[in-house]
Amino acid sequence: SISKHLFILIVGAVLTFLMGFYFTTYTNAKMPIVDSFTTVFSIFATYMVTKKILGNWLYWIVIDAVSVYLYFSRDLHLTSLLFMVYSIIAIFGYFYWMKKMKINA
């Protein structure tokens, strides 16, 4: 439901900024907030996959797109390309699950 996704977004944002603050203060991380975002929301999205929640694919699309930027900015071009592929897979996964849900409904 939308309220559950809103809860995930709020909790994820708070955890992202707490973790980002920690890494900004105690490490030499170049993009601590972006790193924290991908980590926190990847954990939430993985949990959603285990519960077979359709919206997990939308989270993965955003996470993978942010990861493309993150790795490209660090001159990790092949890793960035890999995350582009993951983004495409997530798009196909979303539509495939949607189709399967309509068939089973």
Short mmCIF file of C-alpha atoms in Angstrom, two decimals:
data_model
loop_
_atom_site.label_atom_id
_atom_site.label_comp_id
_atom_site.label_asym_id
_atom_site.label_seq_id
_atom_site.Cartn_x
_atom_site.Cartn_y
_atom_site.Cartn_z
CA SER A 1 0.00 0.00 0.00
CA ILE A 2 1.01 3.61 -0.39
CA SER A 3 1.22 4.10 3.38
CA LYS A 4 3.76 1.25 3.67
CA HIS A 5 5.85 2.70 0.85
CA LEU A 6 5.70 6.12 2.49
CA PHE A 7 6.87 4.55 5.74
CA ILE A 8 9.75 2.83 3.93
CA LEU A 9 10.74 6.10 2.24
CA ILE A 10 10.69 8.06 5.52
CA VAL A 11 12.60 5.44 7.52
CA GLY A 12 15.01 4.95 4.62
CA ALA A 13 15.65 8.68 4.33
CA VAL A 14 16.32 9.01 8.07
CA LEU A 15 18.69 6.02 8.05
CA THR A 16 20.38 7.33 4.91
CA PHE A 17 21.12 10.69 6.49
CA LEU A 18 22.23 9.18 9.81
CA MET A 19 24.57 6.79 8.04
CA GLY A 20 25.71 9.55 5.67
CA PHE A 21 26.46 11.84 8.61
CA TYR A 22 28.48 9.09 10.26
CA PHE A 23 30.50 8.45 7.11
CA THR A 24 31.00 12.17 6.49
CA THR A 25 32.32 12.64 10.01
CA TYR A 26 34.43 9.52 10.47
CA THR A 27 35.59 8.44 7.00
CA ASN A 28 37.03 9.89 3.82
CA ALA A 29 34.06 8.78 1.71
CA LYS A 30 33.62 10.96 -1.37
CA MET A 31 29.82 10.61 -1.65
CA PRO A 32 28.63 9.35 1.74
CA ILE A 33 24.96 10.27 1.34
CA VAL A 34 24.69 8.60 -2.07
CA ASP A 35 26.52 5.51 -0.78
CA SER A 36 24.24 5.40 2.24
CA PHE A 37 21.15 5.76 0.05
CA THR A 38 22.08 2.81 -2.15
CA THR A 39 22.96 0.66 0.86
CA VAL A 40 19.88 1.41 2.97
CA PHE A 41 17.36 1.14 0.16
CA SER A 42 19.02 -2.00 -1.25
CA ILE A 43 18.39 -3.70 2.07
CA PHE A 44 14.73 -2.61 2.01
CA ALA A 45 14.34 -3.66 -1.63
CA THR A 46 15.90 -7.06 -0.96
CA TYR A 47 13.45 -7.63 1.87
CA MET A 48 10.61 -6.64 -0.46
CA VAL A 49 11.82 -9.19 -3.03
CA THR A 50 11.65 -11.93 -0.40
CA LYS A 51 8.05 -10.92 0.35
CA LYS A 52 7.23 -10.78 -3.39
CA ILE A 53 6.13 -7.15 -3.28
CA LEU A 54 5.77 -5.76 -6.82
CA GLY A 55 7.06 -2.32 -5.85
CA ASN A 56 10.51 -3.74 -5.11
CA TRP A 57 11.34 -3.39 -8.80
CA LEU A 58 10.66 0.36 -8.72
CA TYR A 59 13.07 0.69 -5.82
CA TRP A 60 15.69 -1.32 -7.72
CA ILE A 61 15.29 0.85 -10.81
CA VAL A 62 16.02 3.98 -8.77
CA ILE A 63 18.84 2.34 -6.77
CA ASP A 64 20.50 1.04 -9.92
CA ALA A 65 20.18 4.39 -11.71
CA VAL A 66 21.78 6.17 -8.74
CA SER A 67 24.51 3.51 -8.70
CA VAL A 68 25.22 4.20 -12.38
CA TYR A 69 25.92 7.82 -11.48
CA LEU A 70 27.89 6.88 -8.37
CA TYR A 71 30.25 4.48 -10.15
CA PHE A 72 30.58 6.62 -13.27
CA SER A 73 31.62 9.61 -11.14
CA ARG A 74 34.36 7.44 -9.60
CA ASP A 75 35.65 6.46 -13.06
CA LEU A 76 34.43 2.88 -12.62
CA HIS A 77 32.93 2.78 -16.08
CA LEU A 78 32.49 -0.99 -16.40
CA THR A 79 30.75 -1.15 -13.03
CA SER A 80 28.56 1.73 -14.13
CA LEU A 81 27.70 -0.20 -17.29
CA LEU A 82 26.86 -3.24 -15.17
CA PHE A 83 24.39 -1.17 -13.15
CA MET A 84 22.84 0.11 -16.39
CA VAL A 85 22.20 -3.52 -17.26
CA TYR A 86 20.76 -4.09 -13.77
CA SER A 87 18.41 -1.13 -14.37
CA ILE A 88 17.18 -2.68 -17.60
CA ILE A 89 16.70 -6.04 -15.87
CA ALA A 90 14.71 -4.32 -13.10
CA ILE A 91 12.45 -2.65 -15.68
CA PHE A 92 11.79 -5.99 -17.35
CA GLY A 93 11.29 -7.62 -13.94
CA TYR A 94 8.68 -5.05 -12.98
CA PHE A 95 6.62 -5.56 -16.13
CA TYR A 96 7.02 -9.34 -15.97
CA TRP A 97 5.79 -9.48 -12.37
CA MET A 98 2.93 -7.14 -13.22
CA LYS A 99 1.91 -9.43 -16.09
CA LYS A 100 2.15 -12.52 -13.87
CA MET A 101 0.03 -10.85 -11.18
CA LYS A 102 -2.70 -10.05 -13.71
CA ILE A 103 -2.71 -13.65 -14.97
CA ASN A 104 -2.96 -15.04 -11.44
CA ALA A 105 -5.65 -12.57 -10.35
#
